[in-house]
Amino acid sequence: MSGWINKKRIMHIDMDAFFASIEQRDLPSIKGKPVIVGGIPGSRGVVATCSYEARKSGITSGMPISEAKKRCPKAIFLRTYGKKYLYTAWQLLEIWNRFTPLVEPVSIDEAYLDITGSIGMLGNEEKIALLIKKEIREKLKLTCSIGIAPNKVFAKIASGLQKPDGLTIIKDDEVDKIIFNLPVSKLWGIGKKSEKVLNRLGIKTIGELANTPTKVLKQWFGINGELIQRIAKGEEKNKNIEIIPLDKKEHEKSIGNEHTFPEDTDSIDYIFSELMNLSQKTGKRLREKRLGAKTITLKLRYKGFFTTTHQKSFPNFIYKDEEIFFHSKALFNKIYNKKEKIRLIGISLSSLLSIFDTSGNPSIQKELFFYNSKTERLYPVLDSLKERFGEKIISRGKVLQYAYKNI
Ligand code: DCP
Ligand code: CA
């Protein structure tokens, strides 16, 4: 197999039982005990995660708290504490960024690091992994599992092979022996359904999937057949398989929506209801792309086709529908010439920046606002954290900022 030999060394880091380990760290009396984070019995929540002690009772993420209580009555149940996990995620990013500039966080507790260029400077890859583990253990009192392989797909598989606190290194010439003998279910993107189909075709291992004629896979999976085979080969052709640091992620320059009224209007209620509609549409598109905006522009076209725009910029990023509506309304009030009817109204958001992608937990996803932790970028991060979480996190942020400057 030649597709995966790319001379790159990619590290995947995944924190162990992330939310639960943070809680155990902060409350030593629950260390070594089954801890379930997500809600307390009697609540209708689901398990966000649980400690490895609780996993022995078959508790999994997404399971209703009531079911978890049945399976493990002795467990300690805790509500999620999003801000704390967010802060820890931020501290992790600080650590990772010091080992290579090529860090791509993929969820609240996971990242890919391209360490190819760091190997010469910092020693061999095992040494780098052990240094990262040591730093996380000493500074954050947490453990992680690390996988190192020639590409992202195999590195992610590797980090999962020896959890918790694992380190699995797969050299180029070990891919056949280690990765290709694993079941296809270990592969990113292969769910239970696809696994069943593959098994029925006699394809049980990743190696068998990599070597199946593409034609056969296309027959069963359509265009996805080609994709899953490429993933099985760990090929780098797919752009998604390259490391994309947060500050290099490409996105549009602006996101906007316009509305032409069926009839020209000067009804403020009508105009504002359309403005709300546009705010929701624009906000949704912004959040889908995990972006925040620093500038909003309002466009008005009058009956006689005269068009005017006005914009406002903010020190912090906006991304909520209410924020977009509030600011577009203020712009409207400022520029609307009451003598003429309106033909078209539009909102555009620009100066966009990536909001960090998280675990899929919607409560955190809404709050998590994150990008590359280079020093100059810390200031807007601090501002946005302050706005959302108050002074407390900022005082901790300042400590971190100070620490960062002194590294
Ligand atoms: N999470 C969540 N809801 C889910 C899955 C995860 O809220 N359905 C949160 C809680 C986890 C964190 O995201 O602690 C990271 O998710 P992981 O899948 O990496 O799980 P853990 O880190 O908890 O455990 P593992 O040691 O298996 O990685
Ligand atoms: Ca994890």
mmCIF file of C-alpha atoms in Angstrom, residues 188-378:
data_model
loop_
_atom_site.group_PDB
_atom_site.id
_atom_site.type_symbol
_atom_site.label_atom_id
_atom_site.label_comp_id
_atom_site.label_asym_id
_atom_site.label_seq_id
_atom_site.Cartn_x
_atom_site.Cartn_y
_atom_site.Cartn_z
ATOM 1 C CA TRP A 188 -14.065 7.115 11.216
ATOM 2 C CA GLY A 189 -17.366 7.316 9.343
ATOM 3 C CA ILE A 190 -18.242 3.619 9.472
ATOM 4 C CA GLY A 191 -21.426 3.235 11.485
ATOM 5 C CA LYS A 192 -23.248 0.065 12.443
ATOM 6 C CA LYS A 193 -25.212 -0.024 9.180
ATOM 7 C CA SER A 194 -22.169 0.275 6.916
ATOM 8 C CA GLU A 195 -20.330 -2.250 9.031
ATOM 9 C CA LYS A 196 -23.115 -4.769 8.488
ATOM 10 C CA VAL A 197 -23.088 -4.269 4.717
ATOM 11 C CA LEU A 198 -19.301 -4.554 4.573
ATOM 12 C CA ASN A 199 -19.314 -7.690 6.692
ATOM 13 C CA ARG A 200 -21.923 -9.237 4.427
ATOM 14 C CA LEU A 201 -19.572 -8.562 1.516
ATOM 15 C CA GLY A 202 -16.872 -10.420 3.438
ATOM 16 C CA ILE A 203 -15.009 -7.191 4.280
ATOM 17 C CA LYS A 204 -14.147 -7.366 7.949
ATOM 18 C CA THR A 205 -10.881 -5.500 8.369
ATOM 19 C CA ILE A 206 -9.615 -2.070 7.356
ATOM 20 C CA GLY A 207 -7.021 -3.772 5.155
ATOM 21 C CA GLU A 208 -9.709 -5.749 3.333
ATOM 22 C CA LEU A 209 -11.653 -2.528 2.760
ATOM 23 C CA ALA A 210 -8.548 -0.802 1.422
ATOM 24 C CA ASN A 211 -7.964 -3.659 -1.032
ATOM 25 C CA THR A 212 -11.526 -4.254 -2.259
ATOM 26 C CA PRO A 213 -12.067 -3.248 -5.904
ATOM 27 C CA THR A 214 -13.539 0.277 -5.791
ATOM 28 C CA LYS A 215 -16.201 -0.839 -8.281
ATOM 29 C CA VAL A 216 -17.711 -3.195 -5.710
ATOM 30 C CA LEU A 217 -17.826 -0.516 -3.015
ATOM 31 C CA LYS A 218 -19.409 1.977 -5.404
ATOM 32 C CA GLN A 219 -22.116 -0.552 -6.173
ATOM 33 C CA TRP A 220 -23.095 -0.755 -2.525
ATOM 34 C CA PHE A 221 -22.297 2.713 -1.194
ATOM 35 C CA GLY A 222 -22.556 4.944 -4.285
ATOM 36 C CA ILE A 223 -19.999 7.759 -4.336
ATOM 37 C CA ASN A 224 -19.350 7.159 -0.645
ATOM 38 C CA GLY A 225 -17.808 3.847 -1.636
ATOM 39 C CA GLU A 226 -14.790 5.648 -2.977
ATOM 40 C CA LEU A 227 -14.590 7.875 0.065
ATOM 41 C CA ILE A 228 -14.653 5.094 2.658
ATOM 42 C CA GLN A 229 -11.980 3.268 0.716
ATOM 43 C CA ARG A 230 -9.781 6.350 0.630
ATOM 44 C CA ILE A 231 -10.246 6.704 4.387
ATOM 45 C CA ALA A 232 -9.325 3.050 4.881
ATOM 46 C CA LYS A 233 -6.147 3.718 2.923
ATOM 47 C CA GLY A 234 -5.561 6.835 5.036
ATOM 48 C CA GLU A 235 -5.007 8.785 1.869
ATOM 49 C CA GLU A 236 -4.226 12.469 2.078
ATOM 50 C CA LYS A 237 -5.929 13.441 -1.145
ATOM 51 C CA ASN A 238 -9.053 14.348 0.717
ATOM 52 C CA LYS A 239 -8.680 17.883 2.011
ATOM 53 C CA ASN A 240 -10.387 16.895 5.254
ATOM 54 C CA ILE A 241 -7.437 14.733 6.054
ATOM 55 C CA GLU A 242 -4.954 17.599 6.195
ATOM 56 C CA ILE A 243 -4.187 19.503 9.367
ATOM 57 C CA ILE A 244 -5.911 22.874 9.257
ATOM 58 C CA PRO A 245 -4.850 25.174 12.089
ATOM 59 C CA LEU A 246 -7.681 27.328 13.389
ATOM 60 C CA ASP A 247 -6.306 30.549 11.987
ATOM 61 C CA LYS A 248 -5.919 29.030 8.508
ATOM 62 C CA LYS A 249 -9.454 27.703 8.169
ATOM 63 C CA GLU A 250 -10.944 29.160 5.061
ATOM 64 C CA HIS A 251 -14.289 30.814 5.159
ATOM 65 C CA GLU A 252 -16.263 33.412 3.319
ATOM 66 C CA LYS A 253 -15.528 37.089 3.656
ATOM 67 C CA SER A 254 -19.151 37.863 4.463
ATOM 68 C CA ILE A 255 -22.512 36.233 5.032
ATOM 69 C CA GLY A 256 -25.702 38.042 4.211
ATOM 70 C CA ASN A 257 -29.367 37.861 3.296
ATOM 71 C CA GLU A 258 -31.674 40.299 1.527
ATOM 72 C CA HIS A 259 -35.395 40.606 1.126
ATOM 73 C CA THR A 260 -37.380 42.452 -1.531
ATOM 74 C CA PHE A 261 -40.819 43.384 -0.268
ATOM 75 C CA PRO A 262 -43.683 42.278 -2.535
ATOM 76 C CA GLU A 263 -44.861 45.898 -2.308
ATOM 77 C CA ASP A 264 -42.841 48.924 -1.231
ATOM 78 C CA THR A 265 -43.555 49.630 2.421
ATOM 79 C CA ASP A 266 -43.079 52.140 5.213
ATOM 80 C CA SER A 267 -44.691 49.990 7.914
ATOM 81 C CA ILE A 268 -42.081 49.845 10.670
ATOM 82 C CA ASP A 269 -43.644 46.697 12.180
ATOM 83 C CA TYR A 270 -43.507 44.963 8.837
ATOM 84 C CA ILE A 271 -39.922 46.068 8.189
ATOM 85 C CA PHE A 272 -38.814 44.972 11.657
ATOM 86 C CA SER A 273 -40.488 41.587 11.351
ATOM 87 C CA GLU A 274 -38.566 41.062 8.102
ATOM 88 C CA LEU A 275 -35.403 42.280 9.790
ATOM 89 C CA MET A 276 -35.915 39.662 12.499
ATOM 90 C CA ASN A 277 -36.412 37.043 9.818
ATOM 91 C CA LEU A 278 -33.191 38.084 8.078
ATOM 92 C CA SER A 279 -31.329 38.119 11.420
ATOM 93 C CA GLN A 280 -32.381 34.543 12.073
ATOM 94 C CA LYS A 281 -31.421 33.380 8.592
ATOM 95 C CA THR A 282 -28.046 35.120 8.681
ATOM 96 C CA GLY A 283 -27.359 34.001 12.252
ATOM 97 C CA LYS A 284 -28.108 30.403 11.366
ATOM 98 C CA ARG A 285 -25.746 30.454 8.394
ATOM 99 C CA LEU A 286 -23.070 32.074 10.522
ATOM 100 C CA ARG A 287 -23.353 29.464 13.262
ATOM 101 C CA GLU A 288 -23.525 26.572 10.816
ATOM 102 C CA LYS A 289 -20.128 27.644 9.574
ATOM 103 C CA ARG A 290 -19.013 28.145 13.172
ATOM 104 C CA LEU A 291 -18.210 31.774 12.580
ATOM 105 C CA GLY A 292 -18.561 34.930 14.593
ATOM 106 C CA ALA A 293 -18.798 38.435 13.065
ATOM 107 C CA LYS A 294 -17.269 41.729 14.066
ATOM 108 C CA THR A 295 -19.036 43.930 11.526
ATOM 109 C CA ILE A 296 -22.663 44.231 10.525
ATOM 110 C CA THR A 297 -23.893 46.114 7.448
ATOM 111 C CA LEU A 298 -27.473 47.126 6.791
ATOM 112 C CA LYS A 299 -28.615 47.790 3.241
ATOM 113 C CA LEU A 300 -31.746 49.725 2.339
ATOM 114 C CA ARG A 301 -33.120 50.230 -1.149
ATOM 115 C CA TYR A 302 -35.845 52.826 -1.469
ATOM 116 C CA LYS A 303 -38.786 52.885 -3.822
ATOM 117 C CA GLY A 304 -36.857 54.951 -6.334
ATOM 118 C CA PHE A 305 -33.988 52.392 -6.301
ATOM 119 C CA PHE A 306 -31.730 54.701 -4.323
ATOM 120 C CA THR A 307 -29.612 52.343 -2.205
ATOM 121 C CA THR A 308 -27.771 53.107 0.993
ATOM 122 C CA THR A 309 -25.644 50.993 3.337
ATOM 123 C CA HIS A 310 -24.399 51.613 6.814
ATOM 124 C CA GLN A 311 -22.194 49.505 9.010
ATOM 125 C CA LYS A 312 -21.058 49.088 12.576
ATOM 126 C CA SER A 313 -18.123 47.181 14.031
ATOM 127 C CA PHE A 314 -17.711 45.714 17.495
ATOM 128 C CA PRO A 315 -14.766 44.830 19.702
ATOM 129 C CA ASN A 316 -16.390 41.431 20.384
ATOM 130 C CA PHE A 317 -17.835 38.884 18.005
ATOM 131 C CA ILE A 318 -21.544 38.543 17.556
ATOM 132 C CA TYR A 319 -23.306 35.354 16.486
ATOM 133 C CA LYS A 320 -26.733 35.323 18.133
ATOM 134 C CA ASP A 321 -29.930 36.166 16.249
ATOM 135 C CA GLU A 322 -30.903 38.693 18.951
ATOM 136 C CA GLU A 323 -27.568 40.464 18.644
ATOM 137 C CA ILE A 324 -27.854 40.669 14.865
ATOM 138 C CA PHE A 325 -31.420 41.931 15.134
ATOM 139 C CA PHE A 326 -30.576 44.471 17.826
ATOM 140 C CA HIS A 327 -27.720 46.007 15.847
ATOM 141 C CA SER A 328 -29.464 45.954 12.478
ATOM 142 C CA LYS A 329 -32.489 47.667 14.040
ATOM 143 C CA ALA A 330 -30.248 50.330 15.526
ATOM 144 C CA LEU A 331 -28.637 50.902 12.108
ATOM 145 C CA PHE A 332 -32.057 51.101 10.499
ATOM 146 C CA ASN A 333 -33.263 53.702 13.003
ATOM 147 C CA LYS A 334 -30.169 55.720 12.305
ATOM 148 C CA ILE A 335 -30.404 55.841 8.519
ATOM 149 C CA TYR A 336 -34.035 55.406 7.554
ATOM 150 C CA ASN A 337 -35.417 58.382 5.673
ATOM 151 C CA LYS A 338 -39.051 58.338 6.718
ATOM 152 C CA LYS A 339 -40.243 60.132 3.600
ATOM 153 C CA GLU A 340 -39.818 57.174 1.266
ATOM 154 C CA LYS A 341 -41.033 53.625 1.144
ATOM 155 C CA ILE A 342 -38.610 50.721 1.293
ATOM 156 C CA ARG A 343 -38.208 48.287 -1.569
ATOM 157 C CA LEU A 344 -35.446 46.022 -0.245
ATOM 158 C CA ILE A 345 -33.672 45.396 3.032
ATOM 159 C CA GLY A 346 -30.526 43.342 3.644
ATOM 160 C CA ILE A 347 -28.125 42.363 6.395
ATOM 161 C CA SER A 348 -24.518 41.362 5.867
ATOM 162 C CA LEU A 349 -22.008 40.164 8.462
ATOM 163 C CA SER A 350 -18.284 40.485 7.846
ATOM 164 C CA SER A 351 -14.881 40.383 9.616
ATOM 165 C CA LEU A 352 -15.613 36.745 10.289
ATOM 166 C CA LEU A 353 -13.610 34.432 12.495
ATOM 167 C CA SER A 354 -13.904 30.764 13.373
ATOM 168 C CA ILE A 355 -15.653 29.686 16.503
ATOM 169 C CA PHE A 356 -14.076 26.558 17.818
ATOM 170 C CA ASP A 357 -15.855 23.352 16.932
ATOM 171 C CA THR A 358 -16.892 21.367 19.965
ATOM 172 C CA SER A 359 -18.102 17.975 21.021
ATOM 173 C CA GLY A 360 -21.607 18.373 19.698
ATOM 174 C CA ASN A 361 -22.922 19.224 23.130
ATOM 175 C CA PRO A 362 -25.292 22.040 22.206
ATOM 176 C CA SER A 363 -25.067 23.866 25.532
ATOM 177 C CA ILE A 364 -21.323 24.158 25.198
ATOM 178 C CA GLN A 365 -21.374 24.606 21.469
ATOM 179 C CA LYS A 366 -23.363 27.783 21.923
ATOM 180 C CA GLU A 367 -20.893 29.216 24.361
ATOM 181 C CA LEU A 368 -17.584 28.030 23.104
ATOM 182 C CA PHE A 369 -15.820 30.792 21.361
ATOM 183 C CA PHE A 370 -12.329 29.964 20.514
ATOM 184 C CA TYR A 371 -9.555 30.299 18.051
ATOM 185 C CA ASN A 372 -5.823 30.196 17.716
ATOM 186 C CA SER A 373 -4.198 31.119 20.962
ATOM 187 C CA LYS A 374 -1.377 33.200 19.536
ATOM 188 C CA THR A 375 -0.770 36.045 21.958
ATOM 189 C CA GLU A 376 -2.396 38.794 19.938
ATOM 190 C CA ARG A 377 -5.489 36.676 19.514
ATOM 191 C CA LEU A 378 -5.885 36.283 23.249
#
